[in-house]
Structures are given as structure tokens and as C-alpha cells.
Amino acid sequence: MEPSCCCRGRCCLVVSGRGCAMFCSNCGKPIEDDARFCEFCGTPVLDEGPASYADDVSGRQAGDTVSAQASPSQDVGANQGFRSAMAQGAASRSKGISPQVATVAAVCAVLIIAVAVFAIPRIIEAAGGSSSETASRQQADQQAHQQSDGAQGSATENAVSQQVQVKSGISEYSWADLSNIAAEIERTAKNRDDAVRMAASYNLVKPDGSFTGETKTLQTSMGNADVFIVDVFKDKGSSGRSVAFTFMTSGIFAEHPMNPTDSNSGGWKSSGMRAWLNGEVLQSFPDEMRSGVMAVSKLSNNAGKTTSPASVTETQDSVWLFSWVECLGPIAWNARSNQSYIDTVDNKEGSQYAWFKQQGVAGEQGHASLDRSVAGSSNPGVWWMRSSAPNVATSFGDMGPEVDNGGYASTAEGVVFGFCL
């Protein structure tokens, strides 16, 4: 029979002809409708509120029947189990989810999935794009830095030439200007042709590469000397790289002996002349010019009297005398004699400078381009070579109008020196 009482079967038994009855939660005795206390034990009646028939507090399954009468002998424990069953049923109901809540939850889940499906690829793409953009920016920054570094390098390389204004000739430049031009050539020229073109752009040589012979005055504390360029990019510095300009005095700077005594032992390397030139004479140069003077490699007979070409060795010199072969080119004075070794040794001391080759000097003295005079005199004088005489122990070579090929080492003869910038 379908329950029709006020509690809808939640806490009562339906008894035919009796109506609705409840049972005390403490002693289990029946309680009349609308009673607020159990008449047997005085326990207050709990108002559990309405419930559906489906929520049977005994937890029975569908098809179970309900006893028409409760046993008066049921104990408190049984009733406590009854209350526990009621509480569990209430908890189950409180945990249930309403259809409206379920619908909202489903909609939210769908939205979350949609966002994940459509947004995540775009986030990844954006991240990738961001990474790509970052890489592009980094690459652009690197290129900008490289261009900046290159521009700075170019600016550094061109700084010297920008500082030196082109003049009409060598005499118009200061020594600082010439040193700066020389540094530019040494830094950028790949070969002698490059160096000559750069020198020509400053009017230091002619456009065809030939030499002008124009002089510049070198004012020293020991007196003045006019100097001119005899070659470009020929002599080599201590690093092995060619230096820009080789200069030579156009006159006799002073008169000085090669050695205190008539001995060429040790050749140029051990000579008093070499010590004097690289000491006192070099120190007499003006500061702005001396700072640009380059020590270069010079080949010389550093034995004195010798028959061996191996006696020709290298020294590093800032100021030096010229050798036979540097002025005359290859010589063959003794080719038909039993002293041909003299020519062999002398020809090992370098090679001819372009100025003398341009003037047509070819292995012989007496050419006008070789004449050197003391200041104030028009008469050519005799001037020392650094070449030791291989066949005697007392002399060094010398140059002059008489072509005698040598002088005693202790004689004060003319000094015609060279140096490089």
C-alpha cells in the first residue's frame, strides 16, 4: 500500500485503521501524531522534515515489505541502528547533485575543452613566434654590433689618413704627418705596388711610382741634414713586415771615423760608427720624428777580413750607413781575378734601392747621383760604406769621386746615413 501519511513513510508504519504512528528514537515505543515528547521515556520528538518514499530509512530494497507492528521488545541498540540508517540516508541526499548544477558543470567543461583546443596551439605558435622574433632580434643585434665593430675598425684605419691633409710635396709635411702616413701604409698595404700608390696619393712619389728626389730638412741638435726618399716598402722591420719609407741624406752630415783604430774586426756590427749613429745621432733627432723611426734589418759583413759569404749576418738598426750593393747594385769588380770572393761577400749585403736604379746606377761608382758634399761646399766628398773590405783587416769601403773602394777605419770621412719611417 502506498504510504499516505504526513511523514510519507519516513519514520512510521502504516497501520490499517490506526493512522500514522511514530516510534521514539530512544526507547522505540510508539508515539502519537503531533506528540512532542515520548510518553514512556520523555525523549523529545525530532522533526526530520518531509522525505520521499524512495528514501526508506531502513535501507531496504525495492520489493521489501514493512511489518505492520513494531515489537515492543526492541532495544536501544536497534533503535540507534535505525537512527544511523536515517542519518546515512540524509547524508546521501545531501551529497546528491541537482540537475541544474550538473548542467552548469557540463557547460563549463565544454568551454574549458574548447579553450584548450583552440587557444593552446595559438599559445604555442605565439611562443614560437616570440622565440623566432627573439632570435631574429638577437641576430639583428649581432649584425648591428658587427657592422658597428667594422665601422669602428674602418674608422680606425681611416683615422690617420683623415688627419693628414694632402700637401704638394714632402717638404710641406711635418715629421708627425709623415710618420702617420707611414703607419697607414704599413697597416694597409698588401704589397709594394699598394704602398707606392698610397705614397703617390700624398705626392711623396710621382703617379708612375718614380721618385721625385725632393728633400726635407731634418733639424737635429747636431746640425741640419736634407733627406729624401730612396725607396718605398723595401726594408723590413723586426716583425718581418716591410716599412713604408727609406730615407737618405742628400749631403754629408758630418765626418767621423769607422773605428778608433785601423781595424775592421767584427765588421759593421762591432764598429764605433754603428754605436755612434744609433746612439748620439739618433738622440739628436727631434722627438716627433724620432718616435716614428723604425729599426730595420740590415745585412752586413760582420767579420771584417773574410772569404766566406756566411760572414754576412743581420743586425737591427735605426740609423745606418749604406752598403755597396744598396747603392750600386750587383758589383763584379773582381770577377776575373783570384779575389772574386770579394764581390760575392759584398753582393750579399742587401739589394739596390729603387732611387739609384731609377738614376741608372749599375755596379759602378762615378755616377752623379752618388755625389755627396759637405754643407756649404760644392765639391763632392768621400763618404763611408758599412761594407768591410773582405780582403784586408784595416779598411771599410768608401764612396767618392776617386773610386778607391776603401779607407782606413780610423780616418774621419763623410757620414751619409739612412733611416726608415
Short mmCIF file of C-alpha atoms in Angstrom, two decimals:
data_model
loop_
_atom_site.label_atom_id
_atom_site.label_comp_id
_atom_site.label_asym_id
_atom_site.label_seq_id
_atom_site.Cartn_x
_atom_site.Cartn_y
_atom_site.Cartn_z
CA MET A 1 0.00 0.00 0.00
CA GLU A 2 1.33 3.43 -0.96
CA PRO A 3 2.17 5.44 2.16
CA SER A 4 -0.19 8.37 2.56
CA CYS A 5 0.67 9.69 5.98
CA CYS A 6 2.21 13.04 6.73
CA CYS A 7 5.70 11.62 7.03
CA ARG A 8 5.34 9.61 3.82
CA GLY A 9 6.77 6.51 5.38
CA ARG A 10 10.00 8.13 6.61
CA CYS A 11 9.57 7.30 10.28
CA CYS A 12 6.26 5.49 10.75
CA LEU A 13 4.44 2.32 9.98
CA VAL A 14 1.11 2.44 8.24
CA VAL A 15 -1.37 0.54 10.35
CA SER A 16 -4.80 -0.17 8.94
CA GLY A 17 -7.45 1.76 10.85
CA ARG A 18 -4.97 3.45 13.14
CA GLY A 19 -3.43 6.18 11.06
CA CYS A 20 0.14 7.45 11.33
CA ALA A 21 2.35 6.48 14.25
CA MET A 22 5.95 7.30 15.08
CA PHE A 23 8.48 5.50 17.27
CA CYS A 24 10.66 7.04 19.96
CA SER A 25 14.24 7.38 18.86
CA ASN A 26 15.38 6.43 22.38
CA CYS A 27 13.13 3.65 23.69
CA GLY A 28 11.41 2.59 20.46
CA LYS A 29 7.90 2.98 21.84
CA PRO A 30 5.14 4.23 19.53
CA ILE A 31 4.36 7.94 19.68
CA GLU A 32 1.06 9.51 18.75
CA ASP A 33 0.81 12.05 15.95
CA ASP A 34 1.63 15.60 16.96
CA ALA A 35 3.32 14.41 20.18
CA ARG A 36 6.39 16.37 21.13
CA PHE A 37 7.72 14.00 23.82
CA CYS A 38 7.76 10.24 24.22
CA GLU A 39 5.17 9.40 26.89
CA PHE A 40 7.31 6.48 28.05
CA CYS A 41 10.84 7.96 28.37
CA GLY A 42 10.30 11.69 27.76
CA THR A 43 12.66 11.95 24.79
CA PRO A 44 11.84 14.94 22.52
CA VAL A 45 10.48 14.02 19.11
CA LEU A 46 12.86 15.10 16.24
CA ASP A 47 11.34 16.88 13.27
CA GLU A 48 13.24 15.42 10.29
CA GLY A 49 11.08 17.14 7.70
CA PRO A 50 9.41 15.53 4.70
CA ALA A 51 11.07 12.88 2.63
CA SER A 52 10.20 10.72 -0.31
CA TYR A 53 9.15 7.18 -0.02
CA ALA A 54 12.15 6.13 -2.04
CA ASP A 55 14.39 7.19 0.89
CA ASP A 56 13.41 4.34 3.16
CA VAL A 57 15.38 4.76 6.38
CA SER A 58 15.80 1.01 6.83
CA GLY A 59 17.77 0.85 3.61
CA ARG A 60 15.51 -1.87 2.31
CA GLN A 61 15.48 -2.82 -1.33
CA ALA A 62 12.57 -2.49 -3.72
CA GLY A 63 10.00 -5.23 -3.05
CA ASP A 64 10.70 -5.38 0.70
CA THR A 65 7.60 -5.26 2.98
CA VAL A 66 7.16 -3.35 6.20
CA SER A 67 5.96 -5.05 9.36
CA ALA A 68 2.51 -3.81 10.42
CA GLN A 69 3.56 -3.67 14.05
CA ALA A 70 6.74 -2.84 15.83
CA SER A 71 7.92 -5.18 18.55
CA PRO A 72 7.80 -3.58 22.00
CA SER A 73 10.84 -5.63 22.95
CA GLN A 74 13.26 -3.83 20.52
CA ASP A 75 16.24 -2.42 22.47
CA VAL A 76 18.06 0.87 22.34
CA GLY A 77 20.82 -0.54 20.13
CA ALA A 78 18.37 -1.50 17.47
CA ASN A 79 16.88 1.96 17.51
CA GLN A 80 20.32 3.53 17.34
CA GLY A 81 20.93 1.43 14.22
CA PHE A 82 17.67 2.76 12.91
CA ARG A 83 18.82 6.35 13.56
CA SER A 84 22.18 5.60 11.92
CA ALA A 85 20.40 4.36 8.84
CA MET A 86 18.33 7.53 8.80
CA ALA A 87 21.49 9.68 9.10
CA GLN A 88 23.20 7.82 6.25
CA GLY A 89 20.16 8.32 4.07
CA ALA A 90 20.17 12.04 4.85
CA ALA A 91 23.91 12.25 4.06
CA SER A 92 23.35 10.51 0.76
CA ARG A 93 20.69 13.04 -0.12
CA SER A 94 22.90 15.97 0.90
CA LYS A 95 25.64 14.69 -1.42
CA GLY A 96 23.40 14.47 -4.43
CA ILE A 97 23.93 16.92 -7.35
CA SER A 98 20.95 18.77 -8.74
CA PRO A 99 20.28 18.72 -12.49
CA GLN A 100 20.92 22.47 -12.72
CA VAL A 101 24.36 22.14 -11.14
CA ALA A 102 25.22 19.22 -13.38
CA THR A 103 24.20 21.22 -16.44
CA VAL A 104 26.36 24.17 -15.44
CA ALA A 105 29.31 21.88 -14.75
CA ALA A 106 28.93 20.23 -18.15
CA VAL A 107 28.82 23.59 -19.92
CA CYS A 108 31.95 24.72 -18.07
CA ALA A 109 33.75 21.52 -19.01
CA VAL A 110 32.85 22.03 -22.67
CA LEU A 111 34.10 25.61 -22.56
CA ILE A 112 37.38 24.56 -20.93
CA ILE A 113 37.94 21.91 -23.58
CA ALA A 114 37.14 24.40 -26.36
CA VAL A 115 39.56 26.92 -24.93
CA ALA A 116 42.26 24.27 -24.67
CA VAL A 117 41.69 23.07 -28.24
CA PHE A 118 41.73 26.50 -29.85
CA ALA A 119 43.95 28.51 -27.52
CA ILE A 120 46.87 26.14 -26.83
CA PRO A 121 48.04 25.90 -30.49
CA ARG A 122 47.92 29.67 -30.70
CA ILE A 123 49.86 29.99 -27.46
CA ILE A 124 52.47 27.58 -28.81
CA GLU A 125 52.56 29.43 -32.10
CA ALA A 126 52.87 32.73 -30.29
CA ALA A 127 55.64 31.32 -28.14
CA GLY A 128 57.39 30.01 -31.22
CA GLY A 129 56.87 33.32 -32.95
CA SER A 130 58.19 35.07 -29.89
CA SER A 131 61.23 32.79 -29.89
CA SER A 132 61.66 33.37 -33.60
CA GLU A 133 61.31 37.10 -33.13
CA THR A 134 63.76 36.97 -30.24
CA ALA A 135 66.25 35.02 -32.36
CA SER A 136 65.75 37.49 -35.20
CA ARG A 137 66.31 40.39 -32.85
CA GLN A 138 69.43 38.72 -31.45
CA GLN A 139 70.73 38.08 -34.97
CA ALA A 140 69.96 41.66 -35.94
CA ASP A 141 71.73 42.89 -32.80
CA GLN A 142 74.76 40.75 -33.62
CA GLN A 143 74.82 42.08 -37.18
CA ALA A 144 74.48 45.60 -35.86
CA HIS A 145 77.37 45.02 -33.45
CA GLN A 146 79.45 43.51 -36.25
CA GLN A 147 78.65 46.43 -38.52
CA SER A 148 79.44 48.78 -35.68
CA ASP A 149 82.72 46.98 -34.99
CA GLY A 150 83.51 47.01 -38.70
CA ALA A 151 82.67 50.68 -38.90
CA GLN A 152 84.86 51.35 -35.89
CA GLY A 153 87.66 49.31 -37.48
CA SER A 154 87.29 51.21 -40.74
CA ALA A 155 87.18 54.46 -38.83
CA THR A 156 90.36 53.49 -37.02
CA GLU A 157 92.08 52.53 -40.26
CA ASN A 158 90.99 55.73 -41.95
CA ALA A 159 91.60 57.97 -38.95
CA VAL A 160 95.24 58.52 -39.85
CA SER A 161 94.57 59.48 -43.46
CA GLN A 162 91.72 61.75 -42.37
CA GLN A 163 94.07 63.54 -40.01
CA VAL A 164 96.74 64.15 -42.66
CA GLN A 165 95.85 66.71 -45.29
CA VAL A 166 97.39 66.08 -48.70
CA LYS A 167 100.19 68.53 -49.46
CA SER A 168 102.07 69.37 -52.63
CA GLY A 169 105.24 67.52 -51.64
CA ILE A 170 107.36 66.07 -48.86
CA SER A 171 108.74 69.39 -47.67
CA GLU A 172 105.23 70.57 -46.78
CA TYR A 173 104.55 67.74 -44.36
CA SER A 174 105.58 67.69 -40.73
CA TRP A 175 107.51 64.70 -39.42
CA ALA A 176 104.41 63.71 -37.47
CA ASP A 177 102.43 63.76 -40.73
CA LEU A 178 104.99 61.57 -42.46
CA SER A 179 105.03 59.15 -39.55
CA ASN A 180 101.23 58.91 -39.67
CA ILE A 181 101.23 58.32 -43.43
CA ALA A 182 103.92 55.68 -42.99
CA ALA A 183 101.86 53.95 -40.31
CA GLU A 184 98.83 53.93 -42.60
CA ILE A 185 100.83 52.36 -45.43
CA GLU A 186 102.38 49.74 -43.17
CA ARG A 187 98.97 48.82 -41.78
CA THR A 188 97.00 48.58 -45.02
CA ALA A 189 99.35 47.97 -47.97
CA LYS A 190 99.39 44.35 -49.11
CA ASN A 191 102.46 44.76 -51.32
CA ARG A 192 104.88 47.31 -52.72
CA ASP A 193 102.52 48.37 -55.51
CA ASP A 194 99.86 49.27 -52.93
CA ALA A 195 102.41 51.20 -50.91
CA VAL A 196 103.62 53.13 -53.96
CA ARG A 197 100.05 54.07 -54.94
CA MET A 198 99.34 55.30 -51.43
CA ALA A 199 102.59 57.28 -51.36
CA ALA A 200 101.66 58.82 -54.71
CA SER A 201 98.26 59.86 -53.32
CA TYR A 202 100.18 62.02 -50.83
CA ASN A 203 102.54 63.36 -53.54
CA LEU A 204 105.52 61.63 -51.95
CA VAL A 205 106.33 59.84 -55.20
CA LYS A 206 105.18 60.53 -58.74
CA PRO A 207 101.96 58.95 -60.04
CA ASP A 208 104.01 56.49 -62.10
CA GLY A 209 105.86 55.40 -58.97
CA SER A 210 109.13 57.13 -59.77
CA PHE A 211 110.89 59.21 -57.13
CA THR A 212 110.91 62.98 -57.07
CA GLY A 213 114.23 63.45 -55.28
CA GLU A 214 112.62 66.29 -53.32
CA THR A 215 114.25 66.82 -49.95
CA LYS A 216 113.02 67.65 -46.48
CA THR A 217 115.20 69.24 -43.85
CA LEU A 218 115.92 67.17 -40.75
CA GLN A 219 116.81 69.54 -37.95
CA THR A 220 118.94 67.79 -35.33
CA SER A 221 120.74 69.07 -32.29
CA MET A 222 123.99 68.23 -34.14
CA GLY A 223 123.12 70.20 -37.24
CA ASN A 224 120.71 70.02 -40.15
CA ALA A 225 120.56 67.42 -42.88
CA ASP A 226 118.46 67.34 -46.02
CA VAL A 227 116.95 63.91 -46.63
CA PHE A 228 114.93 62.32 -49.45
CA ILE A 229 113.08 59.06 -50.12
CA VAL A 230 115.10 56.38 -51.91
CA ASP A 231 112.56 53.54 -51.68
CA VAL A 232 109.09 52.52 -50.53
CA PHE A 233 108.13 49.30 -48.75
CA LYS A 234 111.57 47.73 -49.07
CA ASP A 235 113.34 47.49 -45.72
CA LYS A 236 111.85 45.10 -43.19
CA GLY A 237 111.21 45.83 -39.55
CA SER A 238 111.83 43.49 -36.64
CA SER A 239 108.43 41.86 -37.25
CA GLY A 240 109.44 40.95 -40.79
CA ARG A 241 106.92 43.34 -42.36
CA SER A 242 108.11 45.99 -44.78
CA VAL A 243 108.20 49.55 -43.50
CA ALA A 244 106.93 52.46 -45.56
CA PHE A 245 109.79 54.81 -46.38
CA THR A 246 113.58 54.62 -46.58
CA PHE A 247 115.37 57.99 -46.37
CA MET A 248 118.93 59.01 -47.21
CA THR A 249 120.80 62.21 -46.55
CA SER A 250 121.45 64.19 -49.71
CA GLY A 251 124.72 65.58 -48.35
CA ILE A 252 127.46 64.71 -45.88
CA PHE A 253 126.02 65.10 -42.39
CA ALA A 254 129.33 65.00 -40.52
CA GLU A 255 132.80 63.46 -40.67
CA HIS A 256 133.54 60.59 -38.33
CA PRO A 257 135.87 57.53 -38.21
CA MET A 258 134.55 54.00 -38.51
CA ASN A 259 136.65 52.82 -35.57
CA PRO A 260 139.19 54.35 -33.20
CA THR A 261 141.88 52.22 -34.82
CA ASP A 262 142.59 50.90 -38.30
CA SER A 263 140.70 47.67 -37.79
CA ASN A 264 137.56 46.25 -39.33
CA SER A 265 137.39 43.26 -36.98
CA GLY A 266 133.77 42.49 -36.23
CA GLY A 267 132.70 44.48 -39.28
CA TRP A 268 129.74 46.84 -39.14
CA LYS A 269 128.19 45.13 -36.13
CA SER A 270 131.12 45.90 -33.83
CA SER A 271 132.08 49.27 -35.30
CA GLY A 272 132.27 52.52 -33.37
CA MET A 273 130.35 54.17 -36.24
CA ARG A 274 127.31 51.97 -35.67
CA ALA A 275 127.26 52.72 -31.94
CA TRP A 276 127.56 56.45 -32.60
CA LEU A 277 124.77 56.56 -35.20
CA ASN A 278 122.29 54.54 -33.12
CA GLY A 279 123.15 56.46 -30.01
CA GLU A 280 124.19 60.09 -30.22
CA VAL A 281 122.95 60.79 -33.73
CA LEU A 282 119.55 59.15 -33.21
CA GLN A 283 119.08 61.05 -29.96
CA SER A 284 119.74 64.31 -31.79
CA PHE A 285 116.60 63.82 -33.92
CA PRO A 286 113.51 65.85 -32.97
CA ASP A 287 111.12 63.97 -30.71
CA GLU A 288 108.18 63.98 -33.15
CA MET A 289 110.38 62.42 -35.79
CA ARG A 290 112.44 60.04 -33.64
CA SER A 291 109.32 58.35 -32.28
CA GLY A 292 108.45 57.29 -35.83
CA VAL A 293 111.88 55.93 -36.78
CA MET A 294 111.76 52.17 -37.32
CA ALA A 295 114.57 49.74 -36.58
CA VAL A 296 115.12 47.61 -39.69
CA SER A 297 117.11 44.57 -40.68
CA LYS A 298 120.49 45.26 -42.32
CA LEU A 299 122.76 42.61 -43.83
CA SER A 300 126.48 43.24 -43.43
CA ASN A 301 129.90 41.60 -43.37
CA ASN A 302 130.21 41.34 -39.61
CA ALA A 303 133.54 39.53 -39.65
CA GLY A 304 135.87 42.02 -41.31
CA LYS A 305 138.53 40.27 -43.30
CA THR A 306 136.88 37.14 -44.71
CA THR A 307 136.43 34.96 -47.77
CA SER A 308 133.11 33.44 -46.66
CA PRO A 309 129.66 34.77 -47.64
CA ALA A 310 128.47 33.31 -44.32
CA SER A 311 130.19 36.27 -42.65
CA VAL A 312 127.24 38.37 -43.82
CA THR A 313 124.72 38.43 -40.98
CA GLU A 314 121.81 40.55 -39.85
CA THR A 315 121.60 43.44 -37.41
CA GLN A 316 118.72 45.68 -36.37
CA ASP A 317 119.48 49.35 -36.85
CA SER A 318 117.56 52.62 -36.58
CA VAL A 319 120.29 54.70 -38.24
CA TRP A 320 122.84 53.10 -40.55
CA LEU A 321 125.31 53.53 -43.39
CA PHE A 322 124.64 52.14 -46.86
CA SER A 323 126.36 49.11 -48.37
CA TRP A 324 127.96 48.86 -51.80
CA VAL A 325 125.17 46.80 -53.29
CA GLU A 326 122.39 49.02 -51.89
CA CYS A 327 123.77 51.95 -53.85
CA LEU A 328 125.44 50.38 -56.88
CA GLY A 329 123.51 47.18 -57.36
CA PRO A 330 125.42 43.92 -58.02
CA ILE A 331 129.16 44.50 -58.49
CA ALA A 332 131.68 42.44 -60.46
CA TRP A 333 134.93 44.27 -59.88
CA ASN A 334 136.91 41.17 -59.13
CA ALA A 335 135.10 38.66 -61.30
CA ARG A 336 138.21 37.93 -63.39
CA SER A 337 140.66 37.80 -60.52
CA ASN A 338 141.51 35.36 -57.80
CA GLN A 339 139.64 37.67 -55.40
CA SER A 340 136.14 37.12 -56.77
CA TYR A 341 135.10 36.24 -53.23
CA ILE A 342 135.15 39.99 -52.53
CA ASP A 343 132.28 40.51 -54.96
CA THR A 344 130.44 37.51 -53.54
CA VAL A 345 130.60 38.84 -49.99
CA ASP A 346 129.75 42.43 -50.95
CA ASN A 347 126.75 41.37 -53.07
CA LYS A 348 125.20 39.58 -50.09
CA GLU A 349 124.68 42.85 -48.20
CA GLY A 350 121.17 43.61 -49.43
CA SER A 351 119.92 44.84 -52.79
CA GLN A 352 119.83 48.11 -54.70
CA TYR A 353 117.42 50.87 -53.68
CA ALA A 354 114.91 51.97 -56.32
CA TRP A 355 116.15 55.56 -56.41
CA PHE A 356 119.63 54.53 -57.62
CA LYS A 357 118.22 52.05 -60.10
CA GLN A 358 115.95 54.80 -61.42
CA GLN A 359 119.02 57.03 -61.85
CA GLY A 360 120.75 54.36 -63.90
CA VAL A 361 123.45 53.37 -61.40
CA ALA A 362 124.60 49.87 -62.36
CA GLY A 363 127.55 48.44 -60.47
CA GLU A 364 129.97 51.33 -60.84
CA GLN A 365 130.93 54.46 -58.93
CA GLY A 366 131.24 57.87 -60.50
CA HIS A 367 127.54 58.47 -61.14
CA ALA A 368 126.33 61.98 -60.31
CA SER A 369 123.54 60.63 -58.12
CA LEU A 370 126.26 59.30 -55.79
CA ASP A 371 127.94 62.66 -55.22
CA ARG A 372 127.71 63.99 -51.69
CA SER A 373 129.15 67.22 -50.40
CA VAL A 374 129.75 68.80 -47.04
CA ALA A 375 127.30 71.61 -46.28
CA GLY A 376 128.47 74.85 -47.86
CA SER A 377 130.71 73.10 -50.39
CA SER A 378 130.00 72.17 -53.98
CA ASN A 379 132.85 69.68 -54.17
CA PRO A 380 131.89 66.02 -53.78
CA GLY A 381 133.44 64.37 -50.77
CA VAL A 382 134.25 60.82 -49.71
CA TRP A 383 131.73 59.03 -47.55
CA TRP A 384 131.75 55.74 -45.72
CA MET A 385 130.04 52.47 -46.63
CA ARG A 386 129.21 49.99 -43.88
CA SER A 387 130.82 47.27 -46.04
CA SER A 388 134.03 45.92 -44.51
CA ALA A 389 136.80 45.22 -47.01
CA PRO A 390 136.84 41.39 -47.17
CA ASN A 391 140.41 41.25 -48.44
CA VAL A 392 142.10 43.38 -45.73
CA ALA A 393 141.76 43.79 -41.96
CA THR A 394 142.18 47.56 -41.80
CA SER A 395 139.55 49.14 -44.02
CA PHE A 396 135.90 49.74 -44.82
CA GLY A 397 134.53 50.65 -48.22
CA ASP A 398 134.01 54.29 -49.13
CA MET A 399 132.42 56.20 -52.00
CA GLY A 400 133.87 59.22 -53.74
CA PRO A 401 134.97 60.74 -56.99
CA GLU A 402 138.34 58.97 -56.92
CA VAL A 403 136.88 55.46 -56.79
CA ASP A 404 139.45 53.94 -54.47
CA ASN A 405 136.99 51.47 -52.89
CA GLY A 406 138.22 51.75 -49.30
CA GLY A 407 139.66 53.80 -46.48
CA TYR A 408 141.42 53.15 -43.23
CA ALA A 409 138.98 52.65 -40.42
CA SER A 410 140.36 55.38 -38.16
CA THR A 411 140.04 58.09 -40.83
CA ALA A 412 137.32 60.70 -40.34
CA GLU A 413 135.37 60.55 -43.58
CA GLY A 414 131.94 61.70 -44.61
CA VAL A 415 128.82 60.26 -42.99
CA VAL A 416 125.82 59.72 -45.26
CA PHE A 417 123.19 57.83 -43.28
CA GLY A 418 119.82 56.27 -43.83
CA PHE A 419 116.74 55.63 -41.68
CA CYS A 420 113.19 54.41 -42.11
CA LEU A 421 109.74 55.66 -41.17
#
